[in-house]
Amino acid sequence: MLFQCDFQILLPDTQKSHSQGTMAEESKSLQYTPTWVIAAVCFVIVLASIFAERGLHKLGKFLRNTEQDALFEALQKLKEELMLLGFISLLLTVTQNTISRICIPPQLAITMLPCKRETESSNHEKIYNQAINNRRHLLSATNSAERCAREGKVPLVSVEALHQLHIFIFVLAIVHVIFCVSTMILGGARIRQWKTWEDSIRHPSETFRDQAKHQHEHHYFHKFIKKHEKGYWRKSAVLSWLIAFFKQFYHSITKSDYIALRKGFITAHCPHVLNFDFHNYMMRTLQIDFKRIVTISWYLWLFVVMFLLMNVEGWHSFFWLSFLPVILLLLVGAKLEHIITSLGHRVAEKTVPIDEARVQPSDEHFWLEKPAIVLDLIQFILFQNSFEIAFFFWIWSTYGFRSCIMERVGYIVPRLIMGLVVQVLCSYSTLPLYALVSQMGTSFRKGMFGQDVEAAIGIWAGGAKDKRDPSENHGARMHKLATESSHSAAQEMVIDGGTELSSVTQAPVS
């Protein structure tokens, strides 16, 4: 009652300003806007949209012509994300007036604020009156504020706040895509430096063994074993993790590591293919993984909602959250390095001649025996880092550098430094590590075959499915399918222009 009486006393004093505000709002509506302004704005928006659409179309056409089908699929995934953002934009635009007319008690409006209101007293009555008086001077919120005030309440959110949230969602998506693309470009450039290692040991044909290259491979594999068999202190769990942690910062992948893991993969999955291009296969799998990394999954959006909820004044959520991607990235890098160390220890412990020693790929080295968990963590790290940087620049451009949400400089500088560290370390160390070590699972990856071969296998498998005997059970059909693939159709297909599928062992594709 007290709030209602106060509002009724103040209402006559604001009738004139309300009338002026209404007239100003009408003058800004579309029916009182010059047609040349409407046409000009529509022309610019449509032209920009057409340029963007044609640019994506040209990029997709270029990727298809250059046979970069994995990156083309990633581009299609990016278009899906843009369509989702367009739907979010449309939903916010259509419902913003309805949302702004929702009224809540004034006590809820001052709970969990990102910035404290500047008031003379903490009394709820004075806070409420000040909020109402401020809203009376905002032309865009006049109707909803006064309607809620008649009920002794305040609007749930203003149209201006919804518009700012709308912009932030777009900024977040754009920054995430830019960060993922830059990480893939820089990480891919780092991985391409290993091409010289591949060429130094890859044999010229499927059946001919180049003795000089064989000796070169044998030398570096022997070096890999010696490195991991020296000193019993390396077998300590704590010390091996410490070594793996610091190794990710310098020489995360050496030539002996690459050659040893390459030899283990080829021995396990395609032992008869002497000229198997492991580097090319690794790049194909990385392109396939990029489609997963650039995707903004539902749990990532849930993370955005949770952070916006916890962004309360005095909690310093920005500062503490900036440590999360750094910690996760260091943990992932240490785990990948530790897998290499574990593989080396197992080879060094075997009492077999060095010519017969092999690195044995296995899922048991990964968390929960699932190599895909590492990719999920990298996706989350890149998204969280993108969120941190996007939120910083959005606050800076919207409210200014000295905004209360921005907090003090002592909190801002460490956040920016850690964001830069995450981007650089992920590009030059963690992503190349993942591209190599992820091949050490029990199964080979989807990029094992080229796109043409995978398409041919799909057509052949479809035909075999149509011709199968309905009386066969599932196990019998799978056994028959595997047998036929290794003896008939596989012999007619080619891997990378010369490698027979019959040379590849029957290993499941993950």
Short mmCIF file of C-alpha atoms in Angstrom, two decimals:
data_model
loop_
_atom_site.label_atom_id
_atom_site.label_comp_id
_atom_site.label_asym_id
_atom_site.label_seq_id
_atom_site.Cartn_x
_atom_site.Cartn_y
_atom_site.Cartn_z
CA MET A 1 0.00 0.00 0.00
CA LEU A 2 2.82 2.38 0.80
CA PHE A 3 4.33 1.91 -2.67
CA GLN A 4 0.97 2.39 -4.34
CA CYS A 5 0.19 5.60 -2.40
CA ASP A 6 3.59 7.06 -3.19
CA PHE A 7 3.11 6.33 -6.85
CA GLN A 8 -0.33 7.95 -6.89
CA ILE A 9 1.11 11.11 -5.33
CA LEU A 10 3.89 11.27 -7.93
CA LEU A 11 1.67 10.40 -10.87
CA PRO A 12 0.12 13.89 -11.49
CA ASP A 13 3.58 15.42 -11.69
CA THR A 14 4.54 13.16 -14.55
CA GLN A 15 1.46 13.40 -16.78
CA LYS A 16 3.06 16.02 -19.01
CA SER A 17 6.34 14.10 -19.41
CA HIS A 18 4.37 10.93 -20.16
CA SER A 19 2.42 12.71 -22.92
CA GLN A 20 5.63 14.07 -24.43
CA GLY A 21 7.20 10.64 -24.26
CA THR A 22 4.26 9.08 -26.05
CA MET A 23 4.46 11.67 -28.84
CA ALA A 24 8.19 11.08 -29.16
CA GLU A 25 7.66 7.34 -29.41
CA GLU A 26 5.04 7.79 -32.15
CA SER A 27 7.37 10.05 -34.12
CA LYS A 28 9.97 7.26 -34.09
CA SER A 29 7.59 4.56 -35.37
CA LEU A 30 7.82 3.20 -38.92
CA GLN A 31 4.73 5.06 -40.16
CA TYR A 32 6.41 8.44 -39.42
CA THR A 33 9.83 7.47 -40.83
CA PRO A 34 10.82 8.79 -44.29
CA THR A 35 10.60 6.17 -47.00
CA TRP A 36 14.12 6.91 -48.23
CA VAL A 37 15.47 6.05 -44.78
CA ILE A 38 13.56 2.75 -44.72
CA ALA A 39 14.69 1.85 -48.25
CA ALA A 40 18.32 2.77 -47.54
CA VAL A 41 18.49 0.71 -44.34
CA CYS A 42 16.84 -2.30 -45.99
CA PHE A 43 19.20 -2.04 -48.98
CA VAL A 44 22.31 -2.04 -46.78
CA ILE A 45 21.10 -4.96 -44.65
CA VAL A 46 20.07 -7.08 -47.65
CA LEU A 47 23.30 -6.29 -49.51
CA ALA A 48 25.45 -7.28 -46.53
CA SER A 49 23.46 -10.50 -46.11
CA ILE A 50 23.87 -11.38 -49.79
CA PHE A 51 27.62 -10.77 -49.67
CA ALA A 52 27.91 -12.98 -46.59
CA GLU A 53 25.82 -15.76 -48.14
CA ARG A 54 27.71 -15.69 -51.45
CA GLY A 55 31.01 -15.60 -49.61
CA LEU A 56 30.13 -18.76 -47.69
CA HIS A 57 28.93 -20.35 -50.92
CA LYS A 58 32.20 -19.54 -52.71
CA LEU A 59 34.20 -20.88 -49.76
CA GLY A 60 32.20 -24.11 -49.81
CA LYS A 61 32.70 -24.46 -53.55
CA PHE A 62 36.45 -23.92 -53.13
CA LEU A 63 36.62 -26.60 -50.43
CA ARG A 64 34.73 -29.06 -52.61
CA ASN A 65 36.93 -28.36 -55.64
CA THR A 66 40.07 -28.87 -53.55
CA GLU A 67 38.58 -32.09 -52.10
CA GLN A 68 38.58 -30.72 -48.55
CA ASP A 69 35.36 -32.54 -47.73
CA ALA A 70 35.95 -32.57 -43.98
CA LEU A 71 36.37 -28.78 -43.89
CA PHE A 72 33.33 -28.46 -46.15
CA GLU A 73 31.28 -30.39 -43.59
CA ALA A 74 32.63 -28.09 -40.89
CA LEU A 75 31.46 -25.12 -42.96
CA GLN A 76 28.01 -26.69 -43.21
CA LYS A 77 28.01 -27.08 -39.45
CA LEU A 78 28.93 -23.42 -39.14
CA LYS A 79 25.94 -22.51 -41.30
CA GLU A 80 23.73 -24.50 -38.94
CA GLU A 81 25.08 -22.52 -35.99
CA LEU A 82 24.38 -19.26 -37.84
CA MET A 83 20.85 -20.45 -38.52
CA LEU A 84 20.42 -21.17 -34.80
CA LEU A 85 21.67 -17.68 -33.98
CA GLY A 86 19.22 -16.25 -36.50
CA PHE A 87 16.39 -18.09 -34.79
CA ILE A 88 17.52 -16.80 -31.38
CA SER A 89 17.64 -13.28 -32.83
CA LEU A 90 14.15 -13.63 -34.27
CA LEU A 91 12.82 -15.02 -31.01
CA LEU A 92 14.28 -12.17 -28.97
CA THR A 93 12.97 -9.57 -31.42
CA VAL A 94 9.46 -10.98 -31.50
CA THR A 95 9.14 -11.52 -27.74
CA GLN A 96 11.06 -8.52 -26.37
CA ASN A 97 7.95 -6.41 -25.80
CA THR A 98 6.14 -9.30 -24.17
CA ILE A 99 9.07 -10.05 -21.89
CA SER A 100 9.48 -6.40 -20.93
CA ARG A 101 5.82 -6.30 -19.82
CA ILE A 102 6.34 -9.07 -17.27
CA CYS A 103 6.28 -7.58 -13.76
CA ILE A 104 8.12 -8.83 -10.68
CA PRO A 105 8.26 -7.65 -7.03
CA PRO A 106 10.85 -4.89 -6.43
CA GLN A 107 12.66 -7.07 -3.90
CA LEU A 108 13.59 -9.55 -6.69
CA ALA A 109 14.81 -6.72 -8.92
CA ILE A 110 17.59 -5.86 -6.47
CA THR A 111 18.71 -9.49 -5.87
CA MET A 112 21.97 -10.81 -7.39
CA LEU A 113 22.87 -7.64 -9.30
CA PRO A 114 26.12 -7.53 -11.34
CA CYS A 115 26.51 -3.91 -10.16
CA LYS A 116 25.28 -2.22 -7.00
CA ARG A 117 22.72 0.52 -7.43
CA GLU A 118 23.85 3.95 -6.21
CA THR A 119 21.28 4.70 -3.53
CA GLU A 120 21.26 6.87 -0.43
CA SER A 121 19.68 4.13 1.65
CA SER A 122 19.27 0.38 1.50
CA ASN A 123 15.59 0.74 2.34
CA HIS A 124 13.42 -1.05 -0.22
CA GLU A 125 10.99 1.86 -0.44
CA LYS A 126 13.68 4.34 -1.55
CA ILE A 127 15.17 1.88 -4.00
CA TYR A 128 11.77 1.29 -5.53
CA ASN A 129 10.94 5.00 -5.83
CA GLN A 130 14.30 5.74 -7.42
CA ALA A 131 13.84 2.94 -9.95
CA ILE A 132 10.37 4.23 -10.87
CA ASN A 133 11.59 7.83 -11.22
CA ASN A 134 14.45 6.74 -13.46
CA ARG A 135 12.10 4.74 -15.64
CA ARG A 136 9.78 7.70 -16.08
CA HIS A 137 12.57 9.48 -17.92
CA LEU A 138 13.25 6.54 -20.26
CA LEU A 139 10.95 6.89 -23.27
CA SER A 140 11.44 3.27 -24.37
CA ALA A 141 10.18 1.81 -21.09
CA THR A 142 7.41 4.21 -20.13
CA ASN A 143 4.37 2.00 -20.70
CA SER A 144 5.70 -1.19 -19.11
CA ALA A 145 7.20 0.64 -16.10
CA GLU A 146 4.02 2.55 -15.32
CA ARG A 147 1.81 -0.50 -15.81
CA CYS A 148 3.96 -2.49 -13.38
CA ALA A 149 4.07 0.48 -10.99
CA ARG A 150 0.29 0.45 -10.71
CA GLU A 151 0.65 -3.08 -9.31
CA GLY A 152 3.48 -2.09 -6.99
CA LYS A 153 6.02 -3.97 -9.11
CA VAL A 154 8.83 -3.34 -11.61
CA PRO A 155 9.48 -4.75 -15.14
CA LEU A 156 11.34 -8.06 -15.36
CA VAL A 157 13.82 -6.71 -17.92
CA SER A 158 13.95 -3.67 -20.16
CA VAL A 159 13.93 -3.71 -23.94
CA GLU A 160 17.39 -2.15 -23.89
CA ALA A 161 18.76 -5.01 -21.77
CA LEU A 162 17.26 -7.58 -24.15
CA HIS A 163 18.84 -5.78 -27.10
CA GLN A 164 22.25 -5.84 -25.39
CA LEU A 165 21.87 -9.55 -24.60
CA HIS A 166 20.96 -10.10 -28.24
CA ILE A 167 24.20 -8.44 -29.37
CA PHE A 168 26.28 -10.41 -26.85
CA ILE A 169 25.06 -13.77 -28.20
CA PHE A 170 26.17 -12.81 -31.70
CA VAL A 171 29.53 -11.52 -30.46
CA LEU A 172 30.10 -14.77 -28.56
CA ALA A 173 29.37 -16.95 -31.61
CA ILE A 174 31.59 -14.87 -33.90
CA VAL A 175 34.52 -14.84 -31.47
CA HIS A 176 34.18 -18.60 -30.93
CA VAL A 177 34.34 -19.29 -34.67
CA ILE A 178 37.33 -16.95 -35.09
CA PHE A 179 39.20 -18.57 -32.20
CA CYS A 180 38.51 -22.10 -33.50
CA VAL A 181 39.60 -21.22 -37.03
CA SER A 182 42.77 -19.49 -35.83
CA THR A 183 43.59 -22.46 -33.57
CA MET A 184 43.14 -24.92 -36.43
CA ILE A 185 45.22 -22.79 -38.80
CA LEU A 186 48.10 -22.33 -36.35
CA GLY A 187 47.92 -25.91 -35.11
CA GLY A 188 47.71 -27.24 -38.66
CA ALA A 189 50.79 -25.22 -39.61
CA ARG A 190 52.64 -26.79 -36.68
CA ILE A 191 51.58 -30.29 -37.73
CA ARG A 192 52.61 -29.68 -41.35
CA GLN A 193 56.16 -29.22 -40.12
CA TRP A 194 56.16 -32.95 -39.38
CA LYS A 195 55.76 -33.69 -43.07
CA THR A 196 59.53 -33.80 -43.47
CA TRP A 197 59.67 -36.52 -40.79
CA GLU A 198 57.09 -38.52 -42.72
CA ASP A 199 58.96 -38.18 -46.01
CA SER A 200 62.24 -39.24 -44.40
CA ILE A 201 60.92 -42.70 -43.46
CA ARG A 202 58.03 -43.38 -45.83
CA HIS A 203 58.88 -46.03 -48.40
CA PRO A 204 58.40 -45.24 -52.11
CA SER A 205 55.89 -48.04 -52.80
CA GLU A 206 53.65 -50.50 -51.05
CA THR A 207 55.94 -53.52 -51.39
CA PHE A 208 59.43 -52.06 -51.91
CA ARG A 209 61.40 -51.36 -48.74
CA ASP A 210 63.98 -48.59 -48.96
CA GLN A 211 66.85 -49.78 -46.77
CA ALA A 212 68.20 -46.30 -46.11
CA LYS A 213 64.80 -45.08 -44.88
CA HIS A 214 64.34 -48.30 -42.92
CA GLN A 215 67.63 -47.74 -41.11
CA HIS A 216 66.66 -44.11 -40.48
CA GLU A 217 63.36 -45.23 -38.93
CA HIS A 218 65.13 -47.93 -36.89
CA HIS A 219 67.60 -45.35 -35.52
CA TYR A 220 64.92 -42.99 -34.21
CA PHE A 221 62.78 -45.83 -32.84
CA HIS A 222 65.80 -47.10 -30.94
CA LYS A 223 66.32 -43.56 -29.67
CA PHE A 224 62.71 -43.47 -28.46
CA ILE A 225 63.17 -46.72 -26.50
CA LYS A 226 66.46 -45.59 -24.94
CA LYS A 227 64.87 -42.32 -23.85
CA HIS A 228 62.18 -44.12 -21.90
CA GLU A 229 64.24 -46.93 -20.40
CA LYS A 230 66.87 -44.69 -18.77
CA GLY A 231 66.51 -44.35 -15.01
CA TYR A 232 64.05 -46.10 -12.75
CA TRP A 233 62.91 -42.72 -11.42
CA ARG A 234 60.98 -42.26 -14.68
CA LYS A 235 58.67 -45.12 -13.67
CA SER A 236 57.41 -43.21 -10.64
CA ALA A 237 53.82 -42.08 -11.21
CA VAL A 238 54.36 -38.65 -9.64
CA LEU A 239 57.64 -37.98 -11.42
CA SER A 240 56.36 -39.21 -14.78
CA TRP A 241 53.38 -36.85 -14.52
CA LEU A 242 55.68 -33.96 -13.61
CA ILE A 243 57.89 -34.70 -16.61
CA ALA A 244 54.83 -34.90 -18.86
CA PHE A 245 53.52 -31.62 -17.46
CA PHE A 246 56.67 -29.64 -18.23
CA LYS A 247 57.39 -31.39 -21.53
CA GLN A 248 54.28 -29.87 -23.14
CA PHE A 249 55.96 -26.44 -23.01
CA TYR A 250 59.07 -27.39 -25.00
CA HIS A 251 59.59 -30.09 -27.64
CA SER A 252 56.15 -31.53 -26.95
CA ILE A 253 56.60 -33.82 -29.96
CA THR A 254 60.05 -34.95 -31.06
CA LYS A 255 60.97 -36.79 -34.20
CA SER A 256 61.55 -40.01 -32.25
CA ASP A 257 58.07 -39.70 -30.69
CA TYR A 258 56.45 -39.22 -34.07
CA ILE A 259 58.27 -42.12 -35.71
CA ALA A 260 57.62 -44.50 -32.80
CA LEU A 261 53.89 -43.74 -32.63
CA ARG A 262 53.61 -43.89 -36.42
CA LYS A 263 55.27 -47.29 -36.46
CA GLY A 264 52.95 -48.55 -33.74
CA PHE A 265 49.86 -47.39 -35.62
CA ILE A 266 50.91 -48.91 -38.95
CA THR A 267 51.91 -52.20 -37.31
CA ALA A 268 48.55 -52.44 -35.54
CA HIS A 269 46.26 -51.43 -38.41
CA CYS A 270 48.02 -51.78 -41.78
CA PRO A 271 51.29 -53.74 -41.40
CA HIS A 272 51.60 -54.63 -45.09
CA VAL A 273 51.32 -51.06 -46.40
CA LEU A 274 54.91 -49.84 -46.46
CA ASN A 275 54.06 -46.51 -48.10
CA PHE A 276 51.10 -45.62 -45.86
CA ASP A 277 50.96 -41.83 -45.51
CA PHE A 278 50.39 -41.48 -41.77
CA HIS A 279 50.77 -37.69 -41.86
CA ASN A 280 48.07 -37.30 -44.50
CA TYR A 281 45.77 -39.58 -42.51
CA MET A 282 46.39 -37.53 -39.36
CA MET A 283 45.50 -34.31 -41.15
CA ARG A 284 42.24 -35.85 -42.42
CA THR A 285 41.20 -36.86 -38.92
CA LEU A 286 42.02 -33.37 -37.64
CA GLN A 287 39.77 -31.82 -40.28
CA ILE A 288 36.97 -34.14 -39.20
CA ASP A 289 37.51 -33.15 -35.56
CA PHE A 290 37.29 -29.48 -36.51
CA LYS A 291 33.61 -29.95 -37.32
CA ARG A 292 33.10 -31.08 -33.73
CA ILE A 293 35.19 -28.29 -32.20
CA VAL A 294 33.41 -25.44 -34.00
CA THR A 295 30.00 -26.71 -32.89
CA ILE A 296 28.38 -24.92 -29.95
CA SER A 297 26.72 -27.85 -28.18
CA TRP A 298 23.78 -27.59 -25.80
CA TYR A 299 25.95 -28.00 -22.71
CA LEU A 300 28.10 -25.07 -23.83
CA TRP A 301 24.99 -22.88 -23.99
CA LEU A 302 24.09 -24.20 -20.52
CA PHE A 303 27.52 -23.06 -19.34
CA VAL A 304 26.79 -19.54 -20.66
CA VAL A 305 23.53 -19.46 -18.71
CA MET A 306 25.23 -20.64 -15.50
CA PHE A 307 27.96 -18.03 -15.78
CA LEU A 308 25.49 -15.22 -16.43
CA LEU A 309 23.69 -16.38 -13.28
CA MET A 310 26.86 -16.28 -11.17
CA ASN A 311 28.07 -12.90 -12.46
CA VAL A 312 27.11 -11.22 -9.18
CA GLU A 313 28.80 -8.10 -7.83
CA GLY A 314 31.51 -9.02 -5.33
CA TRP A 315 31.90 -12.64 -6.45
CA HIS A 316 34.60 -11.80 -9.06
CA SER A 317 33.28 -14.58 -11.31
CA PHE A 318 35.20 -13.25 -14.32
CA PHE A 319 38.52 -13.52 -12.53
CA TRP A 320 38.04 -17.01 -11.12
CA LEU A 321 36.51 -18.36 -14.31
CA SER A 322 39.54 -17.32 -16.34
CA PHE A 323 41.60 -19.96 -14.51
CA LEU A 324 39.36 -22.80 -15.70
CA PRO A 325 40.54 -23.06 -19.34
CA VAL A 326 44.18 -22.74 -18.28
CA ILE A 327 43.87 -25.55 -15.72
CA LEU A 328 41.99 -27.83 -18.12
CA LEU A 329 44.41 -27.13 -20.97
CA LEU A 330 47.46 -27.93 -18.83
CA LEU A 331 45.76 -31.09 -17.59
CA VAL A 332 44.93 -32.25 -21.13
CA GLY A 333 48.46 -31.50 -22.35
CA ALA A 334 50.01 -33.38 -19.42
CA LYS A 335 47.70 -36.35 -20.04
CA LEU A 336 48.65 -36.56 -23.73
CA GLU A 337 52.34 -36.36 -22.89
CA HIS A 338 51.88 -38.99 -20.18
CA ILE A 339 50.31 -41.34 -22.73
CA ILE A 340 53.47 -41.09 -24.86
CA THR A 341 55.56 -41.78 -21.77
CA SER A 342 53.44 -44.80 -20.83
CA LEU A 343 53.70 -46.22 -24.34
CA GLY A 344 57.48 -45.76 -24.25
CA HIS A 345 57.78 -47.47 -20.86
CA ARG A 346 55.79 -50.49 -22.04
CA VAL A 347 57.97 -50.92 -25.11
CA ALA A 348 61.18 -50.53 -23.08
CA GLU A 349 60.03 -53.16 -20.56
CA LYS A 350 59.47 -55.84 -23.20
CA THR A 351 62.23 -58.46 -23.50
CA VAL A 352 62.13 -58.72 -27.27
CA PRO A 353 64.64 -57.75 -29.96
CA ILE A 354 64.40 -54.12 -30.94
CA ASP A 355 63.42 -55.10 -34.49
CA GLU A 356 60.31 -56.76 -33.09
CA ALA A 357 59.44 -54.09 -30.51
CA ARG A 358 56.34 -52.07 -31.25
CA VAL A 359 54.23 -49.41 -29.61
CA GLN A 360 50.87 -50.99 -28.83
CA PRO A 361 47.91 -48.61 -29.29
CA SER A 362 45.13 -49.06 -26.73
CA ASP A 363 42.13 -47.14 -25.38
CA GLU A 364 43.16 -47.97 -21.82
CA HIS A 365 45.63 -45.09 -21.84
CA PHE A 366 42.83 -42.52 -22.16
CA TRP A 367 40.37 -41.27 -19.55
CA LEU A 368 37.55 -43.81 -19.10
CA GLU A 369 39.09 -45.62 -22.10
CA LYS A 370 37.46 -43.06 -24.40
CA PRO A 371 39.82 -40.94 -26.57
CA ALA A 372 36.86 -38.71 -27.54
CA ILE A 373 36.83 -37.19 -24.04
CA VAL A 374 40.02 -35.30 -24.89
CA LEU A 375 38.33 -33.72 -27.91
CA ASP A 376 35.33 -32.73 -25.78
CA LEU A 377 37.64 -31.00 -23.30
CA ILE A 378 39.45 -29.13 -26.08
CA GLN A 379 36.08 -27.99 -27.45
CA PHE A 380 35.04 -26.73 -24.01
CA ILE A 381 38.39 -25.00 -23.44
CA LEU A 382 38.20 -23.09 -26.72
CA PHE A 383 34.57 -22.13 -26.15
CA GLN A 384 35.19 -20.98 -22.58
CA ASN A 385 38.18 -18.92 -23.67
CA SER A 386 36.09 -17.42 -26.48
CA PHE A 387 33.36 -16.61 -23.98
CA GLU A 388 35.82 -14.85 -21.69
CA ILE A 389 37.28 -12.67 -24.46
CA ALA A 390 33.90 -12.00 -26.10
CA PHE A 391 32.37 -10.89 -22.80
CA PHE A 392 35.29 -8.57 -22.11
CA PHE A 393 35.10 -6.75 -25.46
CA TRP A 394 31.31 -6.64 -25.34
CA ILE A 395 31.33 -4.99 -21.90
CA TRP A 396 34.09 -2.62 -23.03
CA SER A 397 32.20 -1.50 -26.15
CA THR A 398 28.80 -1.33 -24.42
CA TYR A 399 29.51 0.14 -20.98
CA GLY A 400 33.09 1.37 -21.18
CA PHE A 401 36.37 0.26 -19.66
CA ARG A 402 35.54 1.65 -16.20
CA SER A 403 32.22 -0.16 -15.92
CA CYS A 404 31.50 -1.87 -12.61
CA ILE A 405 31.06 -5.17 -14.48
CA MET A 406 34.57 -4.80 -15.87
CA GLU A 407 35.98 -4.65 -12.31
CA ARG A 408 39.43 -3.32 -11.41
CA VAL A 409 42.47 -3.40 -13.68
CA GLY A 410 44.11 -5.91 -11.33
CA TYR A 411 41.42 -8.41 -12.31
CA ILE A 412 41.33 -7.52 -16.01
CA VAL A 413 45.01 -7.91 -16.93
CA PRO A 414 45.41 -11.50 -15.62
CA ARG A 415 42.27 -12.54 -17.48
CA LEU A 416 43.56 -11.21 -20.79
CA ILE A 417 46.99 -12.75 -20.25
CA MET A 418 45.52 -16.16 -19.47
CA GLY A 419 43.26 -15.93 -22.51
CA LEU A 420 46.29 -15.28 -24.73
CA VAL A 421 48.23 -18.12 -23.08
CA VAL A 422 45.38 -20.56 -23.69
CA GLN A 423 45.11 -19.60 -27.36
CA VAL A 424 48.85 -19.89 -28.04
CA LEU A 425 49.41 -23.07 -26.01
CA CYS A 426 46.40 -24.81 -27.52
CA SER A 427 47.49 -23.90 -31.07
CA TYR A 428 51.16 -24.85 -30.87
CA SER A 429 51.20 -27.63 -28.28
CA THR A 430 47.90 -29.19 -27.21
CA LEU A 431 46.20 -29.48 -30.59
CA PRO A 432 49.25 -31.02 -32.36
CA LEU A 433 49.64 -33.37 -29.38
CA TYR A 434 46.03 -34.43 -29.66
CA ALA A 435 46.30 -34.95 -33.44
CA LEU A 436 49.11 -37.48 -32.92
CA VAL A 437 48.26 -39.15 -29.61
CA SER A 438 44.57 -39.61 -30.44
CA GLN A 439 45.68 -42.14 -33.08
CA MET A 440 46.92 -44.41 -30.29
CA GLY A 441 43.46 -45.75 -29.52
CA THR A 442 42.40 -49.33 -30.13
CA SER A 443 40.48 -48.39 -33.29
CA PHE A 444 41.58 -46.32 -36.22
CA ARG A 445 39.71 -43.11 -36.94
CA LYS A 446 37.11 -42.20 -39.53
CA GLY A 447 39.69 -40.48 -41.75
CA MET A 448 41.54 -43.74 -42.41
CA PHE A 449 40.40 -43.75 -46.03
CA GLY A 450 40.11 -40.94 -48.52
CA GLN A 451 36.71 -39.48 -49.31
CA ASP A 452 36.38 -41.38 -52.60
CA VAL A 453 37.23 -44.69 -50.94
CA GLU A 454 34.81 -44.08 -48.06
CA ALA A 455 32.05 -43.31 -50.57
CA ALA A 456 32.84 -46.49 -52.50
CA ILE A 457 32.79 -48.55 -49.30
CA GLY A 458 29.44 -47.02 -48.37
CA ILE A 459 27.95 -47.91 -51.76
CA TRP A 460 29.34 -51.42 -51.59
CA ALA A 461 28.16 -51.93 -48.01
CA GLY A 462 24.70 -50.72 -48.98
CA GLY A 463 24.56 -53.19 -51.81
CA ALA A 464 25.70 -55.99 -49.54
CA LYS A 465 22.99 -55.05 -47.06
CA ASP A 466 20.31 -55.28 -49.74
CA LYS A 467 21.51 -58.72 -50.84
CA ARG A 468 21.83 -60.26 -47.38
CA ASP A 469 19.87 -63.34 -46.38
CA PRO A 470 16.93 -62.37 -44.09
CA SER A 471 17.40 -65.60 -42.15
CA GLU A 472 20.89 -64.60 -40.99
CA ASN A 473 21.25 -63.13 -37.53
CA HIS A 474 23.14 -59.90 -36.89
CA GLY A 475 26.42 -61.60 -35.87
CA ALA A 476 26.46 -63.81 -38.93
CA ARG A 477 25.77 -60.85 -41.22
CA MET A 478 28.60 -58.81 -39.69
CA HIS A 479 31.04 -61.72 -40.04
CA LYS A 480 30.01 -62.26 -43.64
CA LEU A 481 30.33 -58.54 -44.38
CA ALA A 482 33.84 -58.37 -42.94
CA THR A 483 34.90 -61.48 -44.84
CA GLU A 484 33.58 -60.22 -48.16
CA SER A 485 35.17 -56.81 -47.66
CA SER A 486 38.61 -58.30 -47.17
CA HIS A 487 38.47 -60.72 -50.09
CA SER A 488 36.49 -59.10 -52.87
CA ALA A 489 35.42 -55.47 -52.89
CA ALA A 490 38.32 -54.20 -50.84
CA GLN A 491 40.82 -55.52 -53.38
CA GLU A 492 39.39 -53.26 -56.10
CA MET A 493 39.63 -50.02 -54.13
CA VAL A 494 42.60 -47.74 -53.73
CA ILE A 495 43.84 -45.69 -50.80
CA ASP A 496 45.39 -42.34 -51.75
CA GLY A 497 45.99 -43.36 -55.32
CA GLY A 498 47.81 -46.66 -54.87
CA THR A 499 47.41 -48.45 -51.56
CA GLU A 500 45.12 -51.49 -51.62
CA LEU A 501 42.41 -51.86 -49.03
CA SER A 502 43.27 -55.52 -48.73
CA SER A 503 46.50 -54.44 -47.05
CA VAL A 504 44.64 -52.78 -44.23
CA THR A 505 43.81 -55.05 -41.31
CA GLN A 506 40.22 -55.44 -40.23
CA ALA A 507 40.06 -52.97 -37.37
CA PRO A 508 36.91 -51.19 -36.26
CA VAL A 509 36.49 -47.57 -37.18
CA SER A 510 35.78 -45.25 -34.26
#
